[in-house]
Short mmCIF file of C-alpha atoms in Angstrom, two decimals:
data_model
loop_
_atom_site.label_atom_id
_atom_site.label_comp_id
_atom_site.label_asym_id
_atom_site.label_seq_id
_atom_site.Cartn_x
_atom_site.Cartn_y
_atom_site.Cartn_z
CA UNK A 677 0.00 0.00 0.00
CA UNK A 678 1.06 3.55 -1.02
CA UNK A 679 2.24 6.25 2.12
CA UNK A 680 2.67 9.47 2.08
CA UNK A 681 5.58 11.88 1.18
CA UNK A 682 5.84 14.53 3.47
CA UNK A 683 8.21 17.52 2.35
CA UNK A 684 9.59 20.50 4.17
CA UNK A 685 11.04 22.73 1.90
CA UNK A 686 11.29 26.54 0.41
CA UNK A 687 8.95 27.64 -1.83
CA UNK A 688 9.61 30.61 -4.36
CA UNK A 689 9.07 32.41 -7.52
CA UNK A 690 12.09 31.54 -9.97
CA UNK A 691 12.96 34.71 -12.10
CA UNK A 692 14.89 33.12 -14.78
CA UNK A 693 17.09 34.99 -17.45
CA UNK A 694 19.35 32.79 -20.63
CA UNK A 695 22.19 34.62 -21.22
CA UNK A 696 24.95 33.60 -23.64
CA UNK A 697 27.75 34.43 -21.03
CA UNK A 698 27.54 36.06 -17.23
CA UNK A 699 28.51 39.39 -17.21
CA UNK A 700 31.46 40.66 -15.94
CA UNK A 701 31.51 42.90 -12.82
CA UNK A 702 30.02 46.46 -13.61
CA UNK A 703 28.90 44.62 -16.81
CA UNK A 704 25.24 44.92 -18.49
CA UNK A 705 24.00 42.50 -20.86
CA UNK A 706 20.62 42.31 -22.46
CA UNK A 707 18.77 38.73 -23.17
CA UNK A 708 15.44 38.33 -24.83
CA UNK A 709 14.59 35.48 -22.13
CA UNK A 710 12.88 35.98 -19.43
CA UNK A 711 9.98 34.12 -17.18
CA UNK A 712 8.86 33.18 -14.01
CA UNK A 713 8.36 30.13 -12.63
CA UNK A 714 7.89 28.15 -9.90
CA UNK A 715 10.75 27.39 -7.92
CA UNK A 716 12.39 26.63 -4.04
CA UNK A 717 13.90 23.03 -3.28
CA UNK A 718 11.09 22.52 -1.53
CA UNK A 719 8.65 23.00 -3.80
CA UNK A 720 10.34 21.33 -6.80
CA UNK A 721 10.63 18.17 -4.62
CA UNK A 722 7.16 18.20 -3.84
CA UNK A 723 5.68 18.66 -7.61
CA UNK A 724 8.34 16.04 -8.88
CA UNK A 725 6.94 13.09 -6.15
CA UNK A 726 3.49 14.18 -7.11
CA UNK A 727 4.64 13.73 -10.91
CA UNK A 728 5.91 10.71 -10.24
CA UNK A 729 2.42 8.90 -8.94
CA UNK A 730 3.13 9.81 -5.18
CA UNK A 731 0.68 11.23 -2.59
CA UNK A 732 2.74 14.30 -1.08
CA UNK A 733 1.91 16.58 1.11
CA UNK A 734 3.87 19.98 1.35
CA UNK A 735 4.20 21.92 4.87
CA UNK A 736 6.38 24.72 3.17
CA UNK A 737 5.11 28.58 3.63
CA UNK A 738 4.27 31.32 1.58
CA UNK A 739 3.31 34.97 2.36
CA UNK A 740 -0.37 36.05 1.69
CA UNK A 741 0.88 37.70 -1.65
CA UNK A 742 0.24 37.36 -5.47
CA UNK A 743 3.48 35.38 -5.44
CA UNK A 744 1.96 33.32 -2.91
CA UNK A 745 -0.81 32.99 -4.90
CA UNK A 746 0.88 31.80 -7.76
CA UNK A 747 3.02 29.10 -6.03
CA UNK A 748 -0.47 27.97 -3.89
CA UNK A 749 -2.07 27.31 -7.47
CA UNK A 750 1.11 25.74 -9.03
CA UNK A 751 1.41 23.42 -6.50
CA UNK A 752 -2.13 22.19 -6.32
CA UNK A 753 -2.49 21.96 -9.95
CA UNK A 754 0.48 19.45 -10.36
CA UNK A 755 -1.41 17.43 -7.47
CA UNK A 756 0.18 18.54 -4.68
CA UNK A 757 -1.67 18.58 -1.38
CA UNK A 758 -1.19 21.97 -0.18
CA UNK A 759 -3.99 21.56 2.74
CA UNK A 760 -1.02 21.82 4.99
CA UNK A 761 0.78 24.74 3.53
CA UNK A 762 1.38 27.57 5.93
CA UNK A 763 -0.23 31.21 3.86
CA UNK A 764 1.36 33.60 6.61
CA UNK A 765 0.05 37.72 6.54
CA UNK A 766 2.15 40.13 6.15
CA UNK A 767 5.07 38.10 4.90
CA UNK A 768 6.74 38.49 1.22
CA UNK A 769 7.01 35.03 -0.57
CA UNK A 770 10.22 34.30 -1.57
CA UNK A 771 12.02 34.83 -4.65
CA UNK A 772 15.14 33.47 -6.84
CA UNK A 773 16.67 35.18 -9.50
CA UNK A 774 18.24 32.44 -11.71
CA UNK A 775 20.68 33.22 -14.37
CA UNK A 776 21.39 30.32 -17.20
CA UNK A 777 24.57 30.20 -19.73
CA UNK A 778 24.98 28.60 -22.56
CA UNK A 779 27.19 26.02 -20.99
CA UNK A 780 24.83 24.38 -18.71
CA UNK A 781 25.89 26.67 -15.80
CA UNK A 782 23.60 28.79 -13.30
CA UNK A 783 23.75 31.46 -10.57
CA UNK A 784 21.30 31.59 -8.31
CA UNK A 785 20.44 34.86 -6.08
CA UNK A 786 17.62 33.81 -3.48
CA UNK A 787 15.52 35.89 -1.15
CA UNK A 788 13.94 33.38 0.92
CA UNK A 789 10.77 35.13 2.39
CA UNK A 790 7.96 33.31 4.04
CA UNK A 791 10.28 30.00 3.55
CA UNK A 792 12.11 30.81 6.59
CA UNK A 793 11.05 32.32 9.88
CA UNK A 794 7.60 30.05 10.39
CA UNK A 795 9.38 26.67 11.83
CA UNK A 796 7.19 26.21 14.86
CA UNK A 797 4.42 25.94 12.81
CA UNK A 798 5.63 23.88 10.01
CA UNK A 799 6.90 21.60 12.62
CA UNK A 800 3.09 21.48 14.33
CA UNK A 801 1.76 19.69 10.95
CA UNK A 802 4.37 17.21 10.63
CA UNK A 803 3.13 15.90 14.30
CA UNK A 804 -0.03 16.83 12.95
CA UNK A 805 0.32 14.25 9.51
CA UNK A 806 3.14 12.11 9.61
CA UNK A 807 2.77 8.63 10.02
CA UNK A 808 4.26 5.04 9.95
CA UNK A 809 5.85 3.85 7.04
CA UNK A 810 5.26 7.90 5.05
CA UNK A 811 8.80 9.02 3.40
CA UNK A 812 9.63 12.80 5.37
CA UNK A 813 11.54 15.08 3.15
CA UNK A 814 14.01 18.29 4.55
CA UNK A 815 16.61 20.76 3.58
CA UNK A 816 19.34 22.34 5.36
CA UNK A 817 18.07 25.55 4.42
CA UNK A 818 16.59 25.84 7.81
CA UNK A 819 18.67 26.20 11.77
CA UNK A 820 19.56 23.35 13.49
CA UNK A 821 17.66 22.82 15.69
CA UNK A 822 14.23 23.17 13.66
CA UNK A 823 16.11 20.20 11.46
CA UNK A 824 16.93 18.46 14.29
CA UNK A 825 13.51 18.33 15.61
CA UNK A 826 11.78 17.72 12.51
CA UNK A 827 13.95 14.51 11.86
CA UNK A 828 13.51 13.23 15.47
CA UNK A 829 9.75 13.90 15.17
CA UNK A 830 9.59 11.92 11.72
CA UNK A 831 11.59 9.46 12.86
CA UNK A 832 9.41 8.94 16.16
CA UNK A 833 6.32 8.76 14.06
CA UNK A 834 7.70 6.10 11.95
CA UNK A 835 8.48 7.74 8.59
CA UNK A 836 11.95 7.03 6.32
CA UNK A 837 13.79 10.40 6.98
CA UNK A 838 15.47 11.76 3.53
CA UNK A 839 17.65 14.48 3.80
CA UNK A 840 18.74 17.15 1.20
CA UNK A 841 21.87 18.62 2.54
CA UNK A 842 21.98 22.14 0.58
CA UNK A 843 22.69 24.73 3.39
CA UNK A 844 24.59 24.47 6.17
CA UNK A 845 26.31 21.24 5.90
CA UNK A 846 27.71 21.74 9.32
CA UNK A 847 24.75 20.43 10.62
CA UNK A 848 25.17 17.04 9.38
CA UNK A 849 28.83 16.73 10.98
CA UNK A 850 27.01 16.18 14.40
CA UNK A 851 26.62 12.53 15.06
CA UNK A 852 23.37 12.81 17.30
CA UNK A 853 21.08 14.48 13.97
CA UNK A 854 23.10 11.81 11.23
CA UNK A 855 21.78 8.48 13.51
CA UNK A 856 18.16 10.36 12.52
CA UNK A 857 18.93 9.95 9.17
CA UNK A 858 18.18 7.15 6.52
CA UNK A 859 19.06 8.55 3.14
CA UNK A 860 21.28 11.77 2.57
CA UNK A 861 21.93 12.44 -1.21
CA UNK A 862 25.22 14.75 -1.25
CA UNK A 863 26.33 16.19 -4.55
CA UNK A 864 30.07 16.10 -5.56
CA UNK A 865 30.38 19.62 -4.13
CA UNK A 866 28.96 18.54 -0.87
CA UNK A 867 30.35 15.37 -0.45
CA UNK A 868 34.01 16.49 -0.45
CA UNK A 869 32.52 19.58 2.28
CA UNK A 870 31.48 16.70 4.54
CA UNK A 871 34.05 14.00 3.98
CA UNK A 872 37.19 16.42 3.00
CA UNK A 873 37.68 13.50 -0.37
CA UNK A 874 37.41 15.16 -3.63
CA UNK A 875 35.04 13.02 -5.83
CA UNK A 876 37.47 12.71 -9.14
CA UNK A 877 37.35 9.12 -9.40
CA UNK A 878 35.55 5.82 -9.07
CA UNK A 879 37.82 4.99 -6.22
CA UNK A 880 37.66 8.29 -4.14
CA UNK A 881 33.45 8.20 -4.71
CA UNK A 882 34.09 4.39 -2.79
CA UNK A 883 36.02 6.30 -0.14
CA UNK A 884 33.38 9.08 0.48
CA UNK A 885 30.47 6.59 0.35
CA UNK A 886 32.55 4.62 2.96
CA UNK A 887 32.85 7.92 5.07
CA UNK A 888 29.41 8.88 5.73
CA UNK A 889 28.00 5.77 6.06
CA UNK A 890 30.88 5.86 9.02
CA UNK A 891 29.49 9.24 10.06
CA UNK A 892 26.24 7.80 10.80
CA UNK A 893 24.40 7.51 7.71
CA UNK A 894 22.06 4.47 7.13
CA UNK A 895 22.23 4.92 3.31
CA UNK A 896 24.04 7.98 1.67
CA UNK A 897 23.70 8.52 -1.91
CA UNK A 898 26.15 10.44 -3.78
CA UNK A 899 25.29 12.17 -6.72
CA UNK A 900 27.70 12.63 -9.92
CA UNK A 901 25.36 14.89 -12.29
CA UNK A 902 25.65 13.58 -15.40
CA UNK A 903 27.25 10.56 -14.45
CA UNK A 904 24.47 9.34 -12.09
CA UNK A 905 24.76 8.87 -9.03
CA UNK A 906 26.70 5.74 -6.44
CA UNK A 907 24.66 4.13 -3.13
CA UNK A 908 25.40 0.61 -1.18
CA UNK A 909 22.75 -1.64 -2.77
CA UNK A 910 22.18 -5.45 -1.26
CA UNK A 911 25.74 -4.91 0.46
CA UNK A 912 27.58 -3.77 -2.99
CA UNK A 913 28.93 -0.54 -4.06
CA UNK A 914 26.88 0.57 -7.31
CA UNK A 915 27.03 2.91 -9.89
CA UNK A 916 23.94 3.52 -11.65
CA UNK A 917 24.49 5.82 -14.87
CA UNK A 918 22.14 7.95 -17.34
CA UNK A 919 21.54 8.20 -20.84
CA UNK A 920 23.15 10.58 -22.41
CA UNK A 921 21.08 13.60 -22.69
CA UNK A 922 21.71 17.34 -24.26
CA UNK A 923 20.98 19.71 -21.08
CA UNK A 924 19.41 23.01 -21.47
CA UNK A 925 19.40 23.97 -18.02
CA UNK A 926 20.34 22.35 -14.66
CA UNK A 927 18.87 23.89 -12.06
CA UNK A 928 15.99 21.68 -9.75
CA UNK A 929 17.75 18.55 -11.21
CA UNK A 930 18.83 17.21 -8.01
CA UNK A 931 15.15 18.45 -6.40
CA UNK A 932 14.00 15.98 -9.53
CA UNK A 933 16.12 13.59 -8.32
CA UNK A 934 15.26 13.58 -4.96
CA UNK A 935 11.12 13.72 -5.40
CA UNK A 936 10.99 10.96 -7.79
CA UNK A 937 13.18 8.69 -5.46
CA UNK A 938 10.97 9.36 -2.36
CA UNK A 939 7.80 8.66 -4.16
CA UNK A 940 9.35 5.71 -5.84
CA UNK A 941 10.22 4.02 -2.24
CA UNK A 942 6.42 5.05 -1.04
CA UNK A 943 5.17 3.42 -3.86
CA UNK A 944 7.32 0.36 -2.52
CA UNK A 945 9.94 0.08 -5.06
CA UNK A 946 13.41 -1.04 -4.14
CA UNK A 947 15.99 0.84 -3.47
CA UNK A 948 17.69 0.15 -6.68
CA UNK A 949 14.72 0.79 -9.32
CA UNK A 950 14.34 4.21 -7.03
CA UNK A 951 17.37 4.71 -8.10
CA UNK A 952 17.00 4.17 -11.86
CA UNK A 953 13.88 6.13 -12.24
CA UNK A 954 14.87 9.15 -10.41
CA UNK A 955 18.51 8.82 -12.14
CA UNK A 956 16.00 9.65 -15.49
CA UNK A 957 13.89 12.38 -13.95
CA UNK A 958 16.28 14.36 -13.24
CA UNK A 959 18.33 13.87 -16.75
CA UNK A 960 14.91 14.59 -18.86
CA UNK A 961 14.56 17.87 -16.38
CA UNK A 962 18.08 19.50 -17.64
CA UNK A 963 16.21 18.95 -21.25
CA UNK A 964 13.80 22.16 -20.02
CA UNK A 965 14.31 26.14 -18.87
CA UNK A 966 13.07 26.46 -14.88
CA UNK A 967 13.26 23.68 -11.90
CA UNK A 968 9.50 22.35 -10.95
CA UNK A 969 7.97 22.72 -14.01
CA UNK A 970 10.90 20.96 -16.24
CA UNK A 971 10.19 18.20 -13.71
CA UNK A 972 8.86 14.81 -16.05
CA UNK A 973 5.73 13.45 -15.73
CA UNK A 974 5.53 9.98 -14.65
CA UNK A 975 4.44 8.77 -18.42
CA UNK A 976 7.26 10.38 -19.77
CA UNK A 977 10.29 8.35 -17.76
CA UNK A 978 8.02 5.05 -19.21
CA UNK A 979 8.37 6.00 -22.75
#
């Protein structure tokens, strides 16, 4: 039977400009691109489980503005349930300005808004909602001790605790909030921040899987962009790969990632066809402009 997948997460509006080539310091440049979409880890996680078949639940907040507006709609349009989402007065909804080159690069300037700031609450509907057996979703993008709490809570309840670490990885260095964790999905950026081994090789990925399982871990994931991604699967070391895809843009392709795998494993798939799916969701996602909404449907990883 089918849980839930509960997500914690910011929630934004992505202003996104294509430019050939960042400008320089005191530069100007002029691009004929522009849009806005929806955007915030949190919320791209959240529309890429619903995409992918699962029932999730977002407790992320939003101010009581048209951008708020906008991001309440979004969400609930691609299926997510929003019933939980904090709408807080007075309070500006976040927003990202996302710059995109013609090398598959981005820069990313984020004001964070409503996201941050409204813990308590967001922490009173996980008690509220999570249950035995749902998959719980966080970022680092929040203090420690709101994370801290919120993975002890989902833990307590029963839930499979998934943990983005973009933010402060510092966090995760501290033994007592790792044993909370079950599945942390590092980048190559942020696994050499929390391991001090630089990913360049087959053998040094081995070496920083080894690490943070030894940190405290149950099952870290390491993520290689392009290359896939390497987790412990029935005892073995594995490399899972992608196809080889022309990306437009990069940015939400680890929130892609990171949906699809935690409403593959409510769904009850193994670890290892997870894997595999959200390995493709995320390289069909750097095939669009924007982060939720170049998030693939569930049909489209099938074909």
């Amino acid at each position: 039977m089918a849980t839930k997948v509960i997500n914690i997460g910011s929630a934004n509006i992505d202003e996104i400009m294509s430019v050939e080539h960042f400008p320089l310091v005191g530069e100007t440049k002029y691009t004929p691109y522009f849009c806005k979409k929806l955007g915030g880890k949190g919320a791209n996680q959240a529309v890429a489980a619903a995409r992918a078949g699962g029932h999730c639940f977002f407790l992320g907040s939003v101010g009581m503005d048209a951008n708020g507006g906008i991001i309440r709609k979004k969400l609930s349009d691609n299926g997510v349930d929003i019933s939980r989402l904090l709408c807080m007065e007075g309070q500006e909804t976040g927003i990202a300005q996302v710059w995109a080159d013609g090398e598959e690069k981005n820069m990313i300037i984020c004001f964070p808004g409503a996201s941050l700031g409204n813990e308590a609450e967001q922490l009173q509907k996980l008690e509220e909602i999570a249950g035995n057996g749902d998959i719980f979703m966080i970022t680092l993008e929040y203090g420690k001790a709101f994370i801290a709490s919120a993975i002890k809570t989902a833990r307590e309840k029963g839930c499979t605790v998934i943990v983005d670490p973009s933010g402060d990885l510092d966090i995760l260095k501290d033994k007592g909030i790792a044993g909370y964790i079950d599945i942390v999905k590092p980048n190559e950026v942020e696994t050499e921040q929390l391991t001090g081994i630089g990913v360049t090789d087959q053998e040094s990925v081995v070496e920083a899987l080894v690490v943070l399982e030894h940190m405290g871990f149950k099952i870290p994931i390491i993520s290689l962009g392009a290359r896939g991604c390497c987790a412990r699967i029935h005892g073995e070391i594995t490399f899972l790969g992608t196809d080889e895809i022309k990306a437009v843009d990069t940015t939400g392709a680890g929130d892609a990632f990171l949906g699809y795998l935690a409403a593959m494993l409510s769904k009850g798939e193994t670890l290892a066809a997870a894997l595999k799916t959200a390995n493709k969701a995320a390289a069909i996602s750097t095939t669009k402009l924007g982060a939720a909404e170049s998030v693939p449907y569930i049909n489209e990883i099938c074909r």
